[in-house]
Coordinates of C-alpha atoms and ligand atoms in Angstrom, one line a residue:
X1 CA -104.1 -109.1 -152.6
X2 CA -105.2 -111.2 -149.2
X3 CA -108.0 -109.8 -147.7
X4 CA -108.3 -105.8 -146.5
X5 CA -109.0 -105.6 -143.1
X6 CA -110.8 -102.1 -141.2
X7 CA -107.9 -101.8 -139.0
X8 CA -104.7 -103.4 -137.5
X9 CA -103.0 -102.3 -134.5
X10 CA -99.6 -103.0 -134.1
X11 CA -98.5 -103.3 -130.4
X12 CA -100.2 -105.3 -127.7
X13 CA -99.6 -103.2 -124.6
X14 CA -101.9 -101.4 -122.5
X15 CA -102.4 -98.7 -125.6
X16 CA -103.1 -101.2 -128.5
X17 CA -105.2 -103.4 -125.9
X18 CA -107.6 -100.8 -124.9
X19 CA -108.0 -99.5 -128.5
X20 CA -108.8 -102.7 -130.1
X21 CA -110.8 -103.8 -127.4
X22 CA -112.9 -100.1 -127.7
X23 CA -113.1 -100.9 -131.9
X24 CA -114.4 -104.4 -130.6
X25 CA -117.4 -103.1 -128.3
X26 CA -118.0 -100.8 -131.6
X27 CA -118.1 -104.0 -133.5
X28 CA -115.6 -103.0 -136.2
X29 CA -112.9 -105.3 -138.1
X30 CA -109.8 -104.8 -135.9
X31 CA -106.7 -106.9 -135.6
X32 CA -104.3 -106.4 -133.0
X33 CA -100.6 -107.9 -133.5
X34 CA -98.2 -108.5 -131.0
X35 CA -94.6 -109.4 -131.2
X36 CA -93.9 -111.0 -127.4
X37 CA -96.0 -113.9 -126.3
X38 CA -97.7 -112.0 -123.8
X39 CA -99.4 -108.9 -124.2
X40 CA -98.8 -105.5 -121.8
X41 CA -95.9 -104.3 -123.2
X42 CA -93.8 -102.6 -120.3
X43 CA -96.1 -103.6 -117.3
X44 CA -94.9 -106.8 -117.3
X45 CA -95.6 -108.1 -113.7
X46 CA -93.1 -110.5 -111.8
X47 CA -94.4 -112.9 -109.9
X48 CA -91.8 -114.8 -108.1
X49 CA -91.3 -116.4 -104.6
X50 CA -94.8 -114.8 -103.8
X51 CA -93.6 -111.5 -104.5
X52 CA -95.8 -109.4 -106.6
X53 CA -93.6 -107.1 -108.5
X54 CA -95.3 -104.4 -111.3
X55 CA -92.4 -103.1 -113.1
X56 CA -94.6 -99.9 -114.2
X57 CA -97.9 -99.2 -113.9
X58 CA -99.6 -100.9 -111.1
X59 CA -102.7 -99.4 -110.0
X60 CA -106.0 -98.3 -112.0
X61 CA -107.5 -95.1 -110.3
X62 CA -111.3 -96.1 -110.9
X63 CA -114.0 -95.3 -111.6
X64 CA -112.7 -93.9 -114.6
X65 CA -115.3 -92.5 -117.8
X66 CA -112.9 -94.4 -120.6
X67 CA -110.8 -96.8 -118.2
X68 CA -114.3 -98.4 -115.9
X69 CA -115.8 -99.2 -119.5
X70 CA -112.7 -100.8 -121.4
X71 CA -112.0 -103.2 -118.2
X72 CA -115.4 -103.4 -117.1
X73 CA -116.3 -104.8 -120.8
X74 CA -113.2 -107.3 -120.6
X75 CA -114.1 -108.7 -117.1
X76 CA -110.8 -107.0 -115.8
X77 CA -110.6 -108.2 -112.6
X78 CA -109.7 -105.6 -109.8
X79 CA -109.9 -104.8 -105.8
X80 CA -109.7 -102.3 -104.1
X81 CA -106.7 -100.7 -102.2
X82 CA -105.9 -100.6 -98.8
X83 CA -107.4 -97.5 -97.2
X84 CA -104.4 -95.9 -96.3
X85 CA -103.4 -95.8 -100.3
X86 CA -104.2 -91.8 -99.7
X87 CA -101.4 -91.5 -97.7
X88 CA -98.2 -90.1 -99.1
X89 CA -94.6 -89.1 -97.6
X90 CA -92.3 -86.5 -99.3
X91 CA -88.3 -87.8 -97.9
X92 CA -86.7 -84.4 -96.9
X93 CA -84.9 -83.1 -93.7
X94 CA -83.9 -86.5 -93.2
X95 CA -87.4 -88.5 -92.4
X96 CA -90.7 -88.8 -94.5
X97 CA -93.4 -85.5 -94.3
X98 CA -96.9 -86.2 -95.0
X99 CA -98.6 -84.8 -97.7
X100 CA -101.7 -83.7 -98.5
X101 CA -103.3 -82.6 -101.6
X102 CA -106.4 -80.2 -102.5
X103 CA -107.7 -78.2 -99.2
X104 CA -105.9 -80.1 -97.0
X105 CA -102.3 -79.4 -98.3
X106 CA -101.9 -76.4 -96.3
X107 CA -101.8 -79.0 -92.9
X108 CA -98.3 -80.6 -94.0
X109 CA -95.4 -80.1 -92.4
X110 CA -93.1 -80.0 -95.5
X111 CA -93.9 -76.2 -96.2
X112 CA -92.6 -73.4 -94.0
X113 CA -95.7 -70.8 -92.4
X114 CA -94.5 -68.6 -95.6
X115 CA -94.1 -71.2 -98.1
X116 CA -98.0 -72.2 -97.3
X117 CA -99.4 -68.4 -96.5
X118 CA -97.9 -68.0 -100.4
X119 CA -99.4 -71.0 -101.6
X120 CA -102.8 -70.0 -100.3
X121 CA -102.8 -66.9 -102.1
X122 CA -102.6 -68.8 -105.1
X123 CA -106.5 -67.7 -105.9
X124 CA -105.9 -63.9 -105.6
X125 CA -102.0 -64.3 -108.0
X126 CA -102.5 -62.7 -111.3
X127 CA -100.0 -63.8 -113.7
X128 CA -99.9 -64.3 -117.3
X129 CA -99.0 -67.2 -118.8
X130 CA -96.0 -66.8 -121.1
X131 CA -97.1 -65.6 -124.9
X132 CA -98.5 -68.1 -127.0
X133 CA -95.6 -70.6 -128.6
X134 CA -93.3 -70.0 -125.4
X135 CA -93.0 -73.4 -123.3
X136 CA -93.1 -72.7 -119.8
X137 CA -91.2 -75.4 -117.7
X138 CA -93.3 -76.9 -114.9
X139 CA -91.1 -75.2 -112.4
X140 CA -91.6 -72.1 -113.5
X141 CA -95.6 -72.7 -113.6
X142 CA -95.8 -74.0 -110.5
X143 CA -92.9 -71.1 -108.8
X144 CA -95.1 -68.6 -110.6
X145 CA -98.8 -69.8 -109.2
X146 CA -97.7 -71.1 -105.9
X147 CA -94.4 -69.1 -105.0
X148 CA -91.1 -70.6 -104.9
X149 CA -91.4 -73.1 -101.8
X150 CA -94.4 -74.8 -103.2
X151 CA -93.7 -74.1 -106.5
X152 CA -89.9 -76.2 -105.9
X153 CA -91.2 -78.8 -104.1
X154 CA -94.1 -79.7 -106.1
X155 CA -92.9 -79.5 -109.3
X156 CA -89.9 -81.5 -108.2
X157 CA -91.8 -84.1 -106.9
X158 CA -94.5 -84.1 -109.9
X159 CA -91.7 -84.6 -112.4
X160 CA -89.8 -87.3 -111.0
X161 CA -93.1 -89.5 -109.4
X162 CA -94.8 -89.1 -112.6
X163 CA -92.2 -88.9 -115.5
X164 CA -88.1 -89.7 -113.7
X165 CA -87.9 -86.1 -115.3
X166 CA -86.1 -82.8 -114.1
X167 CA -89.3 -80.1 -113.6
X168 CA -86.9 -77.2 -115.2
X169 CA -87.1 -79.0 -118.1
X170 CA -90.7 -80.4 -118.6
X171 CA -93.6 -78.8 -120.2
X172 CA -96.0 -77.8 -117.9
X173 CA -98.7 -77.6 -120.7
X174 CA -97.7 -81.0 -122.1
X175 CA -97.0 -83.1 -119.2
X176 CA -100.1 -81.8 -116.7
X177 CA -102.4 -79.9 -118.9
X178 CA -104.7 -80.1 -115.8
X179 CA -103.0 -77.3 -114.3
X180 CA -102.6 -75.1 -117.5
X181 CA -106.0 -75.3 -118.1
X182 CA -107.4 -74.6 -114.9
X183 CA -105.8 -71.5 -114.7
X184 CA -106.3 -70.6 -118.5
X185 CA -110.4 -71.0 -117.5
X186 CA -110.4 -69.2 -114.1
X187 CA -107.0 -67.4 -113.9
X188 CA -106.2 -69.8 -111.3
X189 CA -105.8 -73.5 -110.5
X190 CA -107.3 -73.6 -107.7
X191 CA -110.7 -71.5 -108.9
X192 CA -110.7 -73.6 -112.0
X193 CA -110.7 -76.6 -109.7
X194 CA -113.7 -75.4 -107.9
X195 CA -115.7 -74.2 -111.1
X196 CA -115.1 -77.6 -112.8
X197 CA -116.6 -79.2 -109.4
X198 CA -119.4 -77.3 -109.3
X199 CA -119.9 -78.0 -112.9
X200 CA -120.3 -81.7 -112.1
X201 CA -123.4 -83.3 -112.9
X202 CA -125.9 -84.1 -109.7
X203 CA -125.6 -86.8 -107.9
X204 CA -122.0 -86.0 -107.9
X205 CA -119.9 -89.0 -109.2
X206 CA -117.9 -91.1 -107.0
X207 CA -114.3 -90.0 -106.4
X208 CA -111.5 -92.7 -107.6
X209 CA -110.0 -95.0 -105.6
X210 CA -106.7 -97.0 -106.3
X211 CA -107.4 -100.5 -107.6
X212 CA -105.1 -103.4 -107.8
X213 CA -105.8 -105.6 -110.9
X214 CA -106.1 -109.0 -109.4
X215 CA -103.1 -111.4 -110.1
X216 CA -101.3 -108.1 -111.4
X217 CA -101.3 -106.3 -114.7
X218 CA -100.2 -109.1 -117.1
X219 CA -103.1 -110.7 -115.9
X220 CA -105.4 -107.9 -116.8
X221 CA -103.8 -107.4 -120.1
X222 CA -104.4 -111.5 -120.9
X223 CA -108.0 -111.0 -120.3
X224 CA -108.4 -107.6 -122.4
X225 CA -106.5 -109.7 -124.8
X226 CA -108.5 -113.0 -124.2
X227 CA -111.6 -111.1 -124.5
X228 CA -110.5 -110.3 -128.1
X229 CA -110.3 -113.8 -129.5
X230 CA -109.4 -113.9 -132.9
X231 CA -109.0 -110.0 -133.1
X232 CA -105.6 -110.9 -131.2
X233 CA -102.7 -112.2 -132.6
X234 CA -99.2 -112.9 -130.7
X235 CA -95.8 -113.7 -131.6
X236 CA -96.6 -111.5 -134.3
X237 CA -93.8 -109.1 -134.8
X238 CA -94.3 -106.5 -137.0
X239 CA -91.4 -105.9 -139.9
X240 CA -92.6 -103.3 -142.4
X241 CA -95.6 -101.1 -142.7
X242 CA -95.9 -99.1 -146.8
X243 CA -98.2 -98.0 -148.3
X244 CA -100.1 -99.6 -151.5
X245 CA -102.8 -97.3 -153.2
X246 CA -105.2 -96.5 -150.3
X247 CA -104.4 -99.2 -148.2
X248 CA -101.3 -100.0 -146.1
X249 CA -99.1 -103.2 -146.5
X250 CA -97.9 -104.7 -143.1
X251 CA -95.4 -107.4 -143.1
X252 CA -94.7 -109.6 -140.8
X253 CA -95.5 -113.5 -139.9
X254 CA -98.2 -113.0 -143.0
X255 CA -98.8 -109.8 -145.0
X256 CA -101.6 -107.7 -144.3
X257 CA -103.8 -105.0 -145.8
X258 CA -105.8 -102.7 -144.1
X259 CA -107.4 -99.4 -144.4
X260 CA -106.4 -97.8 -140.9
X261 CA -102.8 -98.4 -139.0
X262 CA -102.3 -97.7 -135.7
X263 CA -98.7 -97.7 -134.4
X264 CA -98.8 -98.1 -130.8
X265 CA -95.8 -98.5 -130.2
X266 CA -92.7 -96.5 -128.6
X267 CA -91.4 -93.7 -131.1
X268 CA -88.1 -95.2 -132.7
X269 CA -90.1 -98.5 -133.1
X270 CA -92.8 -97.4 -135.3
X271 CA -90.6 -95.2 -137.3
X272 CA -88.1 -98.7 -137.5
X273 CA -91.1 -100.2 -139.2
X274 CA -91.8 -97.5 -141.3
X275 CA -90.0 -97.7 -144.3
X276 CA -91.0 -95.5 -147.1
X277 CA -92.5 -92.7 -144.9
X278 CA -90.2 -89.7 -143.5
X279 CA -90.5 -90.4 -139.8
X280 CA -87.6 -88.0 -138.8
X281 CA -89.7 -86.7 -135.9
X282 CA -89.5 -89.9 -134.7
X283 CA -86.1 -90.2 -134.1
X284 CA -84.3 -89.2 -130.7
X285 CA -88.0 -89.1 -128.9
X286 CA -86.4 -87.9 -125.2
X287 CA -86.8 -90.7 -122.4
X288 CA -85.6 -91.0 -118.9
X289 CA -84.2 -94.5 -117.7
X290 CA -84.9 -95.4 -114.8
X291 CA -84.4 -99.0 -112.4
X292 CA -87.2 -100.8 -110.5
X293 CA -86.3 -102.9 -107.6
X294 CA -88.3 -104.9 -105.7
X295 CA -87.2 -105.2 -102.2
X296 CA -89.1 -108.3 -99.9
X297 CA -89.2 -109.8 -97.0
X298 CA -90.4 -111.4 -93.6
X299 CA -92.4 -107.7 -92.5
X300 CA -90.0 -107.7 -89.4
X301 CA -87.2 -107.7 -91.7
X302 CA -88.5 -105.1 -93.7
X303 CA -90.7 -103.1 -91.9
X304 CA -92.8 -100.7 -94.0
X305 CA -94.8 -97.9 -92.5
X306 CA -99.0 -97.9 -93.5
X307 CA -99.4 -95.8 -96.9
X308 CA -99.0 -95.5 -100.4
X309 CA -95.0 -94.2 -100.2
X310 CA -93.0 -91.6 -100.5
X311 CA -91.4 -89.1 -103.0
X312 CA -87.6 -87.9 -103.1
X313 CA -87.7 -83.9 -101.8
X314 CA -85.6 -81.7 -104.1
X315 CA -83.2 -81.4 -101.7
X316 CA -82.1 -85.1 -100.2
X317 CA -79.2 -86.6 -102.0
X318 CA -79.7 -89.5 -103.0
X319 CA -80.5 -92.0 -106.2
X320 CA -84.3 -93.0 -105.0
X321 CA -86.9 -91.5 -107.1
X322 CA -89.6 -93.1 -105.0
X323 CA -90.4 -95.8 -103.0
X324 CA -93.6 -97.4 -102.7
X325 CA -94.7 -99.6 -99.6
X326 CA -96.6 -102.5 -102.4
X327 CA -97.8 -104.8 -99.5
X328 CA -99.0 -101.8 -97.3
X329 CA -101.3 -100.2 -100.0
X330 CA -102.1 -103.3 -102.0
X331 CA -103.8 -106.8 -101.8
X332 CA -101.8 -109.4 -103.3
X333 CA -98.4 -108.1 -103.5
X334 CA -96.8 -110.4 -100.9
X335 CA -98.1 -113.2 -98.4
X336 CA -99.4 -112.6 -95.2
X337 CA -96.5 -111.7 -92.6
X338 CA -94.3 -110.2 -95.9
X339 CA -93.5 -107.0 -97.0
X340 CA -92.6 -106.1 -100.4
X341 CA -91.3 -102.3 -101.4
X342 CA -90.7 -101.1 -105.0
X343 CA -88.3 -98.6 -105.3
X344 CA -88.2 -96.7 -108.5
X345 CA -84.0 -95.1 -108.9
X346 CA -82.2 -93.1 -111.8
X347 CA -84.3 -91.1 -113.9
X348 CA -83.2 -87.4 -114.8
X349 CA -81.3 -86.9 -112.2
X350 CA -79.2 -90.0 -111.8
X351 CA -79.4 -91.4 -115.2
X352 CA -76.0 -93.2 -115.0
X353 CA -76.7 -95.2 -111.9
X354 CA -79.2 -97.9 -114.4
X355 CA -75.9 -99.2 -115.7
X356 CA -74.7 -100.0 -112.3
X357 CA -74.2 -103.7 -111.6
X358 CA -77.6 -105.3 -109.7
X359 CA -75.8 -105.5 -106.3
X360 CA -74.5 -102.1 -106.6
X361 CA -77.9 -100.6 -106.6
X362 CA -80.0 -103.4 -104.7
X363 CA -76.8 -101.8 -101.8
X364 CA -77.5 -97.9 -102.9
X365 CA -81.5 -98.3 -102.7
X366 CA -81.5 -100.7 -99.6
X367 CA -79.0 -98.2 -97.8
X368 CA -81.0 -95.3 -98.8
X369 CA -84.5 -96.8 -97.5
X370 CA -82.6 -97.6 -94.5
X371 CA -82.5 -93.7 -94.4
X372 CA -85.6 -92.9 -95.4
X373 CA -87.3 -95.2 -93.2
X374 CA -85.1 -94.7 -90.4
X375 CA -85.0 -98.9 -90.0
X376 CA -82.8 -101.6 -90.7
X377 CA -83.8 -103.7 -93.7
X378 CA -82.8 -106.9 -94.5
X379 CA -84.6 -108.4 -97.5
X380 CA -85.1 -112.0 -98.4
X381 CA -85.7 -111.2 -102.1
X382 CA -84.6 -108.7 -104.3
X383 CA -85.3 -107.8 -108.1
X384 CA -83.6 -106.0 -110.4
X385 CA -85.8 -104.7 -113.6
X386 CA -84.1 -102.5 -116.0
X387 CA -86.3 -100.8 -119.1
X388 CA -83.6 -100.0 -121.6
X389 CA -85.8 -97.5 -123.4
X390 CA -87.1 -95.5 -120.7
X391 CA -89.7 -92.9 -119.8
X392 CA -90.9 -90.7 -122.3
X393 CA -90.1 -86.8 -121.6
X394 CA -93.2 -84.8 -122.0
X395 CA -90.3 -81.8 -122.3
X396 CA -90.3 -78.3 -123.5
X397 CA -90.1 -79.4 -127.0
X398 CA -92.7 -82.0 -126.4
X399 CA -95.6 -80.1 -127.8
X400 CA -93.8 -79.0 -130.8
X401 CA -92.5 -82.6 -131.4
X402 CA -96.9 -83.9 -131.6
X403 CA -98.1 -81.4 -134.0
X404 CA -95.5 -82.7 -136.1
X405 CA -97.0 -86.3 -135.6
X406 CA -100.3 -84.7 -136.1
X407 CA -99.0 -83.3 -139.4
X408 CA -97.7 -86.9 -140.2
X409 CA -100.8 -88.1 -140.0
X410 CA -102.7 -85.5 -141.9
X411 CA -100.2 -86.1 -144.7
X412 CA -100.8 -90.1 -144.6
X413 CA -104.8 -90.6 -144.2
X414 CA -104.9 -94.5 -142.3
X415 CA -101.9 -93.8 -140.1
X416 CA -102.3 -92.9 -136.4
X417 CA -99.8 -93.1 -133.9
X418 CA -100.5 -94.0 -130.1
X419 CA -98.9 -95.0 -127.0
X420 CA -97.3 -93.3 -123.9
X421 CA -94.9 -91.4 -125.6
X422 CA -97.9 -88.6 -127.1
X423 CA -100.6 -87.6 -125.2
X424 CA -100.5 -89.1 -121.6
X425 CA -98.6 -91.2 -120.1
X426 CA -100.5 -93.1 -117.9
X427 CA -102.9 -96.0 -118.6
X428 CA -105.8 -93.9 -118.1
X429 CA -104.3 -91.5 -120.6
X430 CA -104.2 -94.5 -123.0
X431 CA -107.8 -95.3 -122.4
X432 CA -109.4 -92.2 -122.9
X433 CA -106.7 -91.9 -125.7
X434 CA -108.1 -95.3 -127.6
X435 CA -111.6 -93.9 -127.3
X436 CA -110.5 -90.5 -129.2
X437 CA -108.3 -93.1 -131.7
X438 CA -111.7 -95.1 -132.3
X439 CA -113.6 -92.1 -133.0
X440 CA -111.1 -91.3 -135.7
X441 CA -111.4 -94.2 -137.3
X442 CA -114.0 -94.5 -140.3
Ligands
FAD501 C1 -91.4 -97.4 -113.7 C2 -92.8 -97.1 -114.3 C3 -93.8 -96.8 -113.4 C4 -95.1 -96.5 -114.0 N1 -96.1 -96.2 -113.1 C5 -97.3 -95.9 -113.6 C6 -98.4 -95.6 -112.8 O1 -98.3 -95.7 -111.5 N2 -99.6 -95.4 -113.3 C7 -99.8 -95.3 -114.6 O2 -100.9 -95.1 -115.1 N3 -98.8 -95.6 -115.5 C8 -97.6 -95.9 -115.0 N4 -96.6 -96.2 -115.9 C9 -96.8 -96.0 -117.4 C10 -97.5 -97.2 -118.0 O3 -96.9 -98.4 -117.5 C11 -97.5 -97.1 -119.5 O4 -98.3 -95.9 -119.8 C12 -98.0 -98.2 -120.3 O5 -97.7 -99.5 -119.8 C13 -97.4 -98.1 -121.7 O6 -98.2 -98.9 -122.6 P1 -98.0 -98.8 -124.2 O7 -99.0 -99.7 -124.8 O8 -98.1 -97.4 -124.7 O9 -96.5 -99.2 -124.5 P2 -95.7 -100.6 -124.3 O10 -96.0 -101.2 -123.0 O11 -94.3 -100.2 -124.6 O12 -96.3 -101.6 -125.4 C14 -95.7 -101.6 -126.7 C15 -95.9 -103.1 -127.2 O13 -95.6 -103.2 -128.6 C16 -94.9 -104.4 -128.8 N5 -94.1 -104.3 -130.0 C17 -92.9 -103.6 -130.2 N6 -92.5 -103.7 -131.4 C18 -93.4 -104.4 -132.1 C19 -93.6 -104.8 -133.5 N7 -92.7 -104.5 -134.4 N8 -94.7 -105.5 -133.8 C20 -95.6 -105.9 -132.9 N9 -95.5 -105.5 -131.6 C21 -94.5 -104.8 -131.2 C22 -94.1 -104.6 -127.5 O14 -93.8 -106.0 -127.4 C23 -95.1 -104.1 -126.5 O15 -96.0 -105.2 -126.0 C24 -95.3 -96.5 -115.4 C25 -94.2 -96.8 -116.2 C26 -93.0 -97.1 -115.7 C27 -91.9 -97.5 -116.6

């Protein structure tokens, strides 16, 4: 047999980066394998006629108690955002609406006198949750806290800004615990908010700002991966991962042994790999596809108000998910006297329009900023990114679907799964996800 490693990690993306490089600072015996040449997985960034395109995540929201440590002991580059990054539109009625969030929601516009009076009694609602094993969809969470207005709007946007999803059909529990929690601690959100503020420690810590990785997120995820040195390997696709006594066997450019295995990698790839293990749960994991296109130009040409960008309302027709004004809220994304939007389309509620041809939906999205924005724009530069896999759906089954992973690993001691697709889908999810992963790991 070659030589048992501690652990390998198989999957260099923003998951299996920030896990290896957490059982690094721990100084343990990691190897993290790759299959691309570059590492970061889905947030590969496009760099091209000084356009600075992020084809997922894009921003770190720091500081951050698991994400400031992983980057910070990388030497992750980042900046800050532009100031107006706080500021967010909701597209309904036919123009963008402000919004707000925390105290200073009840000032937007996008919520009748009633819709907002209802929402502010929000502290004073009692209402049970449904009993214990019934999934409550985020819409019906958010109707049944905030009333129907807020309730609709919010969850609509939530869903499809966060996850492409359709609220009716996500768990609210699963895909913003937040919430649940809050009001399973104080019988309401926004008194659990409160409590868990005043619970802080003294000097209160500083509140997170956007950041922008500098040169973009593949260039973050080359220096976490540079900063492991030998403990990363790419071009290294993974084939088989079986188990041999108390050790598992991973095949791929050379076989490998190691004690712990950590998938982290999407659901139907792991169990692809996994061949003499039943990985039914695996199979069918719900996504939501969606289309990023980047949309650049002289900033006459395509004229972007200040701000972060704005959310689809529930009721405007139309195929944009979201649009988000790059150059207005970030450094870097385009040259000086450029603008550059990214508009995020399909998802849940379009999900046929990703197999459209490019210039059929750089035409829809264009058309529908046009709308949105209430200008005429006429980009330079346009991009086209399709992820065939898609978004994983934290849905109503969602919570059902982990223990069942949990169970998988209980049954196989070594084997732990992790990645987007389980318990939070952002990349500060993953972070404080790898530090919870490393933990586990004796
Ligand atoms: C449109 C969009 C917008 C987003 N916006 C945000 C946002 O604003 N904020 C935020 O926090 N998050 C956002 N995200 C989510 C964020 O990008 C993801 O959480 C994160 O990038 C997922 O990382 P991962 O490591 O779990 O998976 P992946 O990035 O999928 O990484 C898996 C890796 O495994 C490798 N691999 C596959 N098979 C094998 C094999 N057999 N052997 C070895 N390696 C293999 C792949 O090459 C890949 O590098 C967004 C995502 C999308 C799509």
């Amino acid at each position: 047999m070659t030589s048992t490693l501690d652990t390998v990690v198989i999957g260099g993306g923003f998951s299996g980066l920030f896990l290896a490089t957490q059982l690094a600072r721990l100084d343990r015996d990691v190897l993290l394998l790759e299959a691309s040449p570059r590492p970061g997985g889905v947030a590969a960034t496009v760099i091209e006629d000084g356009f600075v395109l992020e084809p997922a995540a894009g921003t770190f929201m720091l500081p951050h108690r698991s994400l400031t440590p992983l980057l910070d002991s990388a030497g992750v580059a980042v900046e800050e955002a532009y100031p107006d990054a706080a500021l967010r539109y909701v597209w309904m009625r036919d123009s963008l609406v402000a919004i707000h969030y925390g105290p200073k929601a009840l000032a937007t516009s996008a919520l009748s006198k009633r819709g907002k009076l209802r929402m502010a009694a929000e502290p004073f609602i009692r209402s049970s949750p449904p009993d214990e094993g019934v999934e409550e969809s985020l819409r019906e969470f958010l109707t049944r806290r905030l009333g129907r207005e807020a309730g609709t709007l919010l969850s609509h946007i939530a869903a499809s800004g966060v996850y492409a999803g359709d609220p009716n059909n996500m768990s609210a529990a699963a895909a913003f615990p937040l919430f649940t929690e809050l009001e399973a601690e104080a019988g309401s959100i926004v008194r659990g908010g409160i409590r868990r503020v005043r619970a802080l420690p003294k000097p209160r810590p500083p509140k997170p700002k956007s950041h922008i990785p500098v040169g973009g997120m593949s260039e973050a995820a080359a220096t976490l991966a540079a900063s492991l040195g030998e403990r990363y390997r790419s071009e290294h696709p993974v084939t088989s991962v079986t188990k041999e006594g108390d050790y598992f066997r991973i095949e791929g450019a050379e076989t490998l042994h190691a004690r712990s295995v950590v998938i982290a990698l999407r659901p139907d790839a792991a169990s692809a790999i996994l061949q003499d293990i039943d990985t039914t749960v695996l199979h069918g994991w719900p996504s939501s596809r969606v289309v990023v296109v980047g949309v650049g130009g002289a900033a006459q040409d395509v004229p972007l108000p200040s701000g972060f960008g704005f959310l689809t309302g529930p009721d405007t027709d139309a195929v944009t998910l979201g649009c988000l004004f790059e150059s207005s809220y970030a450094p870097g994304r385009a040259a000086p006297g450029r603008s550059l939007a990214k508009v995020i389309a399909g998802g849940a509620r379009n999900p046929g329009f990703v197999d459209r041809s490019d210039e059929q939906i750089v035409e829809a999205v264009v058309s529908e900023m046009e709308r949105a924005l209430r200008a005429t724009i006429t980009p330079s530069w346009t991009k086209v990114l399709r992820d065939a896999a898609g978004i994983p759906q934290y849905d109503l089954h969602h919570r059902r679907r982990l223990a069942a992973v949990d169970d998988l690993e209980a049954a196989n001691p070594g084997l732990i799964f992790a990645g987007w697709a389980y318990r939070g889908i952002g990349v500060a999810h993953l972070a404080t996800d790898a530090l919870r992963v490393a933990d586990r790991i004796p």
